[in-house]
mmCIF file with all atom_site columns, C-alpha atoms and ligand atoms in Angstrom:
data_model
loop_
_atom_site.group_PDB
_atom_site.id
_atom_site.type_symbol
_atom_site.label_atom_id
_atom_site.label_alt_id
_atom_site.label_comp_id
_atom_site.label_asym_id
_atom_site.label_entity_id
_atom_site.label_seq_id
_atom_site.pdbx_PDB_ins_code
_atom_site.Cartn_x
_atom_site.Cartn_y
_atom_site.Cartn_z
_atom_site.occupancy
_atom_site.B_iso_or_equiv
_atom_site.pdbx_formal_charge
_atom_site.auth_seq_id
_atom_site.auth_comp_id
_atom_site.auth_asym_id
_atom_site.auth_atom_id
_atom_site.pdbx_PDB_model_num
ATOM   1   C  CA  . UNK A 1 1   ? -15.885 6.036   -7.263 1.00 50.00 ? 1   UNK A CA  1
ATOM   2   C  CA  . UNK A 1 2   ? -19.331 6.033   -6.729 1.00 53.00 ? 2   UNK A CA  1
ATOM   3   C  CA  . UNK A 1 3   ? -21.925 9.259   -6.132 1.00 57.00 ? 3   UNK A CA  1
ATOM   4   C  CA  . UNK A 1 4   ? -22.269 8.669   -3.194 1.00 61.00 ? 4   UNK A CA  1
ATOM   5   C  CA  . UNK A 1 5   ? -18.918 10.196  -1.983 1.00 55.00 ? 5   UNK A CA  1
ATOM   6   C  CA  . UNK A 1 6   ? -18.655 13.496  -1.176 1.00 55.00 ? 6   UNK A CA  1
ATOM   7   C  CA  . UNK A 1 7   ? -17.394 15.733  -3.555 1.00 54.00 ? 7   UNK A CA  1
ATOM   8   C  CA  . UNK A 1 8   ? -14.320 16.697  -1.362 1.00 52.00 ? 8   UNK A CA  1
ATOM   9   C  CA  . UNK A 1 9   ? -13.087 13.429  -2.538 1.00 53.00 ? 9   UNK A CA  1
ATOM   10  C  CA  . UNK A 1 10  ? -13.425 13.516  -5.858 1.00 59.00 ? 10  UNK A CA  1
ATOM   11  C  CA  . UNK A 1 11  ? -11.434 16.457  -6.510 1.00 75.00 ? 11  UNK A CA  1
ATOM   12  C  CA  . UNK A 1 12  ? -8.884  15.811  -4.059 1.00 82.00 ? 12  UNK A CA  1
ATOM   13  C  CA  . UNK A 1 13  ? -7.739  18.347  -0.953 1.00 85.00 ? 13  UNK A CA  1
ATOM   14  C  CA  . UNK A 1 14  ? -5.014  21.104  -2.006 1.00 92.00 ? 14  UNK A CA  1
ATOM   15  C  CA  . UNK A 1 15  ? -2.144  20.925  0.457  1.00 94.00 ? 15  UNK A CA  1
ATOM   16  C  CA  . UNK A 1 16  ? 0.092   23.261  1.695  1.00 96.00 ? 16  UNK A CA  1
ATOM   17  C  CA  . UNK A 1 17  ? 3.452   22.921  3.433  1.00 97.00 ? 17  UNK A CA  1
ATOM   18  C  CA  . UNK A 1 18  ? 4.303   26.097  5.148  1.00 97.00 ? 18  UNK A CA  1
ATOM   19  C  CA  . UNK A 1 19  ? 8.613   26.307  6.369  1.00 98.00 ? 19  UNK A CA  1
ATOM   20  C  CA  . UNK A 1 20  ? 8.525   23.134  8.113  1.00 98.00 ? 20  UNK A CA  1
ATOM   21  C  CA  . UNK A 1 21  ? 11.011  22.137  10.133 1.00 98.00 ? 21  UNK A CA  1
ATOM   22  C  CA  . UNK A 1 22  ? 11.783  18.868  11.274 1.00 98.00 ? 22  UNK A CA  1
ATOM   23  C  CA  . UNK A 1 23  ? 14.751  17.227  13.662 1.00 98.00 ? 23  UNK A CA  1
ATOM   24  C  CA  . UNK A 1 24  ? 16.136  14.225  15.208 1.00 98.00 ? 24  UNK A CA  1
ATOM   25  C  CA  . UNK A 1 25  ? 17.789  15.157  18.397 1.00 97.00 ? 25  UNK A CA  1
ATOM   26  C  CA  . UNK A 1 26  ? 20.840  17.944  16.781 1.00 96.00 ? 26  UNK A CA  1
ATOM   27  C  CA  . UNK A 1 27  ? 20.108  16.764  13.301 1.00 97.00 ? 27  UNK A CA  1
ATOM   28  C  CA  . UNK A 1 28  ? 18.305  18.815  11.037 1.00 97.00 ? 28  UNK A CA  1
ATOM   29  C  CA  . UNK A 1 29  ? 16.193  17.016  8.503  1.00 98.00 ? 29  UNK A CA  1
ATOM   30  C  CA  . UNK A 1 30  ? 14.030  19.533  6.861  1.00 98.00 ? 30  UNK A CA  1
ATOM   31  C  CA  . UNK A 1 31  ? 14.484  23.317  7.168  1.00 98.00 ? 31  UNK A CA  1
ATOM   32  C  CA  . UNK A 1 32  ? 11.684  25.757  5.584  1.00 98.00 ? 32  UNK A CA  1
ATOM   33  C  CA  . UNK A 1 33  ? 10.206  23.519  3.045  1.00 97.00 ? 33  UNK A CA  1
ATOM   34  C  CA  . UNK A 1 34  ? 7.130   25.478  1.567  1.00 97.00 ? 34  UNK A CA  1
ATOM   35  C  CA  . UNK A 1 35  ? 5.061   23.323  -1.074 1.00 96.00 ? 35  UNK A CA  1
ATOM   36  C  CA  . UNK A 1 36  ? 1.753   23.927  -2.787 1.00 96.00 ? 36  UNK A CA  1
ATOM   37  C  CA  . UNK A 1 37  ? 0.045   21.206  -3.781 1.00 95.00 ? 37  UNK A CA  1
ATOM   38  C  CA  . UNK A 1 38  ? -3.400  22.265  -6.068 1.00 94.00 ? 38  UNK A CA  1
ATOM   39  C  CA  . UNK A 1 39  ? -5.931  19.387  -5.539 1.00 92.00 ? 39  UNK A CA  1
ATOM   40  C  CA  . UNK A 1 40  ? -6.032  16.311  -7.546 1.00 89.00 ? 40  UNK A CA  1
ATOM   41  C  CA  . UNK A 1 41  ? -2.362  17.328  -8.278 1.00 92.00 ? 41  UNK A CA  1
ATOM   42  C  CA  . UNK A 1 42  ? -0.122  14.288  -8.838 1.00 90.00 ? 42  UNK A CA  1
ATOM   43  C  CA  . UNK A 1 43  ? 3.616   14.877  -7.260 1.00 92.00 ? 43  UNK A CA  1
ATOM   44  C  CA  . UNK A 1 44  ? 6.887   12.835  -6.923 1.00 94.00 ? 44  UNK A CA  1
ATOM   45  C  CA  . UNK A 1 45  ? 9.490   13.597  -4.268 1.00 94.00 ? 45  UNK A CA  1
ATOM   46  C  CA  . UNK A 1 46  ? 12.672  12.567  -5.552 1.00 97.00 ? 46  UNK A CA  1
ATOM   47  C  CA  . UNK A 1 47  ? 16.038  13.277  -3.901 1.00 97.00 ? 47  UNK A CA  1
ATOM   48  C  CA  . UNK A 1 48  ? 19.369  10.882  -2.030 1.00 97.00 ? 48  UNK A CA  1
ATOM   49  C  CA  . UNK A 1 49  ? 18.576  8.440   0.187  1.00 96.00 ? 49  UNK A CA  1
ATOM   50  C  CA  . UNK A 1 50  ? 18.438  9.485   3.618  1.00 96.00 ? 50  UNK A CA  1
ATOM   51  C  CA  . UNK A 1 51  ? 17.734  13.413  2.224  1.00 97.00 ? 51  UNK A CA  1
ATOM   52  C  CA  . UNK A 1 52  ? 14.274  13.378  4.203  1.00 97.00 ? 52  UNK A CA  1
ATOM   53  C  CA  . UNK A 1 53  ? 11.727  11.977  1.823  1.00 96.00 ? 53  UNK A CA  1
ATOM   54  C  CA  . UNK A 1 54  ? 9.918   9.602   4.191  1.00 94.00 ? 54  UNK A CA  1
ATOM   55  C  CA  . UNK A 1 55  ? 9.813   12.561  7.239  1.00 97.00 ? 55  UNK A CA  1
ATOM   56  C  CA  . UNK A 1 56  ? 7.873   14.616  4.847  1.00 97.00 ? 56  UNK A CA  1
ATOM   57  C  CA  . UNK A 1 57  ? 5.277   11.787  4.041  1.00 94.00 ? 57  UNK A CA  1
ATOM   58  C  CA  . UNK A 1 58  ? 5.072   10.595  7.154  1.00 94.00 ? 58  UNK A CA  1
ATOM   59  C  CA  . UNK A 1 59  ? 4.239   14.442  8.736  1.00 96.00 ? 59  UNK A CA  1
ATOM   60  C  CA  . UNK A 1 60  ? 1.954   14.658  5.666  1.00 94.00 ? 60  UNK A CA  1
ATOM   61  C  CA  . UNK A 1 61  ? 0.235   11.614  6.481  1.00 92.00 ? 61  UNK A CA  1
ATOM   62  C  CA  . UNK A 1 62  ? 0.124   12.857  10.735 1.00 92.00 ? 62  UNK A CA  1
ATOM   63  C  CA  . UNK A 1 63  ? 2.800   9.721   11.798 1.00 92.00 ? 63  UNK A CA  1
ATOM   64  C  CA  . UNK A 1 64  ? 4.732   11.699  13.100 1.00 96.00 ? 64  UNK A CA  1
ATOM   65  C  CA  . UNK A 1 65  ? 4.503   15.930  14.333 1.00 96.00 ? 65  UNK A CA  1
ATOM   66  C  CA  . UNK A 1 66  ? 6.651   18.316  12.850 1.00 97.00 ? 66  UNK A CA  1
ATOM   67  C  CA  . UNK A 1 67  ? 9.108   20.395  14.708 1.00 98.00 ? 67  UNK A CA  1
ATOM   68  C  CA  . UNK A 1 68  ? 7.859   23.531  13.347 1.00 98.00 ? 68  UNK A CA  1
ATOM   69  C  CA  . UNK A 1 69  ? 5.581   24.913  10.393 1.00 98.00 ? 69  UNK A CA  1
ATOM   70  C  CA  . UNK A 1 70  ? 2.250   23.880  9.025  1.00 96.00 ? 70  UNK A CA  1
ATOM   71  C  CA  . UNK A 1 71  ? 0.724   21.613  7.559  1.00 97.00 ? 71  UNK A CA  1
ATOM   72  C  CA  . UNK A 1 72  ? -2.433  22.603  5.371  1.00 96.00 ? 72  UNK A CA  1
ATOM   73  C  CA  . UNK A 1 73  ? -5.771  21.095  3.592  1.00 93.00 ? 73  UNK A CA  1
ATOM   74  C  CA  . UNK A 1 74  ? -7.369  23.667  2.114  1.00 88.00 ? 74  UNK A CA  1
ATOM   75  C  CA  . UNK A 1 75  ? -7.039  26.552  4.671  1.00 88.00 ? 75  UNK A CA  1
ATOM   76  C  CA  . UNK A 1 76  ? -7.587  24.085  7.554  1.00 91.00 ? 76  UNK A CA  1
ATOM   77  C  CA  . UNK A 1 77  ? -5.197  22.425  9.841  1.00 93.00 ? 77  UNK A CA  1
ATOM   78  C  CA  . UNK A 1 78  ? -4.188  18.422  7.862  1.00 92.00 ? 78  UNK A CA  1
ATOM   79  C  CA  . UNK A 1 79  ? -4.563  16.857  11.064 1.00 89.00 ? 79  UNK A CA  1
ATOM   80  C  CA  . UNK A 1 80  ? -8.379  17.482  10.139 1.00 87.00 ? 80  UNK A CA  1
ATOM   81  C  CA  . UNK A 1 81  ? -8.030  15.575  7.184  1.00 83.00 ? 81  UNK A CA  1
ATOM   82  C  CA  . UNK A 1 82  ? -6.307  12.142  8.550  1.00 82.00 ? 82  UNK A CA  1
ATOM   83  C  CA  . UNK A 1 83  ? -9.037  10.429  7.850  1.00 83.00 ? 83  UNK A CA  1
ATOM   84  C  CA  . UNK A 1 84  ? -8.745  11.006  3.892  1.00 78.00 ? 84  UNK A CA  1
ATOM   85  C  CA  . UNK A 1 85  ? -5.318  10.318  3.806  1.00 83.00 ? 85  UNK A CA  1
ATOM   86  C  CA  . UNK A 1 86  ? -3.185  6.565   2.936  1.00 84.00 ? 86  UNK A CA  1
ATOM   87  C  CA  . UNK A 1 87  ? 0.291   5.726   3.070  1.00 85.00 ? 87  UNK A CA  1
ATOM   88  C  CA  . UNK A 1 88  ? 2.115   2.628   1.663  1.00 84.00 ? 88  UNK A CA  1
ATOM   89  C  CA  . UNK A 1 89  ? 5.058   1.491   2.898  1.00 81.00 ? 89  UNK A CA  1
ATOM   90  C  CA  . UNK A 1 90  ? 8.231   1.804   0.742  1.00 78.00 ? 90  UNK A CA  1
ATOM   91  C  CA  . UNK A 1 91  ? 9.065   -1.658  2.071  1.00 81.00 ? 91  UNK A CA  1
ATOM   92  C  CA  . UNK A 1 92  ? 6.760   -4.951  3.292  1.00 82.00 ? 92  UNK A CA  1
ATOM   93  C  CA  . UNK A 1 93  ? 5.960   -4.629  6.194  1.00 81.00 ? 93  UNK A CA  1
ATOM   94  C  CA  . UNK A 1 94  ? 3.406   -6.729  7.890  1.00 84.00 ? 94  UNK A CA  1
ATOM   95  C  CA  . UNK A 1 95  ? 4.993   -9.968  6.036  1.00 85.00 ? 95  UNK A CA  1
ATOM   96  C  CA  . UNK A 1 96  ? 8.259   -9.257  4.675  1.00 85.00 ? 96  UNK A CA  1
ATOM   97  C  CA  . UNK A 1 97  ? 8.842   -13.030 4.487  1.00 86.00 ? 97  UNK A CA  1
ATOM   98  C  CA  . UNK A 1 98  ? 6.502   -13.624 2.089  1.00 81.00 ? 98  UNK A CA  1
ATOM   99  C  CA  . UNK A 1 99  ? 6.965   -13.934 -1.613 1.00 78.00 ? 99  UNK A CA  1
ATOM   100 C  CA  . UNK A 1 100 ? 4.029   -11.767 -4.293 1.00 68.00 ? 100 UNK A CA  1
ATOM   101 C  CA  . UNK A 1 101 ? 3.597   -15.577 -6.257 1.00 67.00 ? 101 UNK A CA  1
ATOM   102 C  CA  . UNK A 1 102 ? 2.488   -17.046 -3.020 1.00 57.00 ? 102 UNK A CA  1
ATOM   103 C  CA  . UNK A 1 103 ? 0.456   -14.022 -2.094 1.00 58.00 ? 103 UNK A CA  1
ATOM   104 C  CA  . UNK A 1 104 ? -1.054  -14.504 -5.027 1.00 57.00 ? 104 UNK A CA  1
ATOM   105 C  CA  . UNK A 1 105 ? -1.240  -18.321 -5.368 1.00 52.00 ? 105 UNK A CA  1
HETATM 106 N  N1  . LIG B 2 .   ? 12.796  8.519   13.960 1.00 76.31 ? 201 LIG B N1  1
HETATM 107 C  C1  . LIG B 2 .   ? 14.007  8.969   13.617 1.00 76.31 ? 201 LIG B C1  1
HETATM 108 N  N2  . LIG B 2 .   ? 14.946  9.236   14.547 1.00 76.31 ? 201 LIG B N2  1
HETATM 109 C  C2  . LIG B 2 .   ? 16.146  9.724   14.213 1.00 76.31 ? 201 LIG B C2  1
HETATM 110 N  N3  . LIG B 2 .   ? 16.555  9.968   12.952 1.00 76.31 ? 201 LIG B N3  1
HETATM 111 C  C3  . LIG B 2 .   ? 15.668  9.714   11.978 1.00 76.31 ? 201 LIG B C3  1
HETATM 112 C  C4  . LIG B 2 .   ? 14.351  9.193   12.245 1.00 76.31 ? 201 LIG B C4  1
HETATM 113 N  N4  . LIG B 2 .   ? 13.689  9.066   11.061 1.00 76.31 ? 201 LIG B N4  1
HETATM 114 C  C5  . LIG B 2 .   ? 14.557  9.450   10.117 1.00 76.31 ? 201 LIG B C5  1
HETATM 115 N  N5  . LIG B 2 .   ? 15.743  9.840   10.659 1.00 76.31 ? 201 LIG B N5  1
HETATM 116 C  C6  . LIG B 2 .   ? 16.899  10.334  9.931  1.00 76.31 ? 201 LIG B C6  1
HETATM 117 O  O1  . LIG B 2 .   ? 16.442  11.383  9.083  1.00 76.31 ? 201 LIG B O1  1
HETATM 118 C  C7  . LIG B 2 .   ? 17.123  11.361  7.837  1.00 76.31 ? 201 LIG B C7  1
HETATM 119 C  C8  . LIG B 2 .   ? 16.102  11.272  6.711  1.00 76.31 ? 201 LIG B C8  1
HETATM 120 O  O2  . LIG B 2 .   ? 15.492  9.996   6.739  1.00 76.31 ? 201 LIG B O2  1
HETATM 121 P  P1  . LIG B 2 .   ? 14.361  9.585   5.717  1.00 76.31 ? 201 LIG B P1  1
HETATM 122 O  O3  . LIG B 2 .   ? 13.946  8.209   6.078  1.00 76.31 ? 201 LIG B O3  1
HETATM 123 O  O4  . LIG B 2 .   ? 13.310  10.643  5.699  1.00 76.31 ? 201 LIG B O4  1
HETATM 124 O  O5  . LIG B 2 .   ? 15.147  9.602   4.339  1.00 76.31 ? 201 LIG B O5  1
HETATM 125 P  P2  . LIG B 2 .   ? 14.662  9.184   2.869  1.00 76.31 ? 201 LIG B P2  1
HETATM 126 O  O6  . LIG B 2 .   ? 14.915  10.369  1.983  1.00 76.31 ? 201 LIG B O6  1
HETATM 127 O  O7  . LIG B 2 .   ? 13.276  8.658   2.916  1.00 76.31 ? 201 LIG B O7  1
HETATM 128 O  O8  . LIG B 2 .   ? 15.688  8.013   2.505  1.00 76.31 ? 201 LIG B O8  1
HETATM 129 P  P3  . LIG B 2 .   ? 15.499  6.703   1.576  1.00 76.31 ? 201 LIG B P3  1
HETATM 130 O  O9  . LIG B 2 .   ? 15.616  7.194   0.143  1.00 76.31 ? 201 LIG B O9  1
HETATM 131 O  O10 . LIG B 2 .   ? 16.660  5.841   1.957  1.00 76.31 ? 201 LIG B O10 1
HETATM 132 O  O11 . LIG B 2 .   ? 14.159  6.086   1.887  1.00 76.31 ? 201 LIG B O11 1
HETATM 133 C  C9  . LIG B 2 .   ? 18.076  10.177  7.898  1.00 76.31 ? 201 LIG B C9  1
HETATM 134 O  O12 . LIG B 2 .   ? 19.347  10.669  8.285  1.00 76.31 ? 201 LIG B O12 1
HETATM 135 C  C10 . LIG B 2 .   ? 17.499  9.305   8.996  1.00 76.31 ? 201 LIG B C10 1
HETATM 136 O  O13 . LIG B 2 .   ? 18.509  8.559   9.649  1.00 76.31 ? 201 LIG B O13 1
HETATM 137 MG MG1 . LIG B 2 .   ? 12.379  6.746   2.463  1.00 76.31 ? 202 LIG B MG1 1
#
């Protein structure tokens, strides 16, 4: 990091997830998750496959829009944050074909 950032990003944004809500059609994926997350705050999301770990990130990161709740940065809306925030894919995605040793080579 250099000093010419602003010091927003070097301490990170707090988050807050406030009883979100998300479904598919009938199916209920998240019900009235509330999360505080202080900033610079590392945090793992561990749970079953399929249990709704990727619908969280991906309303945290603004891929997709939740059905209900909010979603925080500090006291403001995330959405005004998108620009601060990356996502990696759990999986390759623009090559999946292609092996790291030749990636590398
Ligand atoms: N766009 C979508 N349309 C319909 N159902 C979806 C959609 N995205 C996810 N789901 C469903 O929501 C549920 C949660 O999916 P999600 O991908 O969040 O699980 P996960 O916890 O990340 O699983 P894994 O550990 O396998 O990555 C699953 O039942 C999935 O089929
Ligand atoms: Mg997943």
């Amino acid at each position: 990091m250099t000093a010419q950032q602003p010091p927003r990003l070097l301490r990170g944004i707090p988050l807050a997830v406030r009883n979100l809500q998300k479904t598919f059609g009938a199916r209920q994926v998240l019900r009235d998750i509330d999360l505080h997350i202080p900033a610079g705050q590392f945090v793992a999301v561990v749970g079953r496959s399929g249990c709704g770990k990727s619908t969280l990130l991906r309303l945290l990161a603004g891929l997709d829009q939740p059905t209900g709740g909010d979603l925080l940065a500090g006291s403001a809306p995330l959405s005004a944050a998108l620009e601060d925030t990356r996502l990696m894919f759990q999986e390759a995605r623009l090559l999946p074909w292609k092996k790291l040793s030749t990636t590398l080579a």
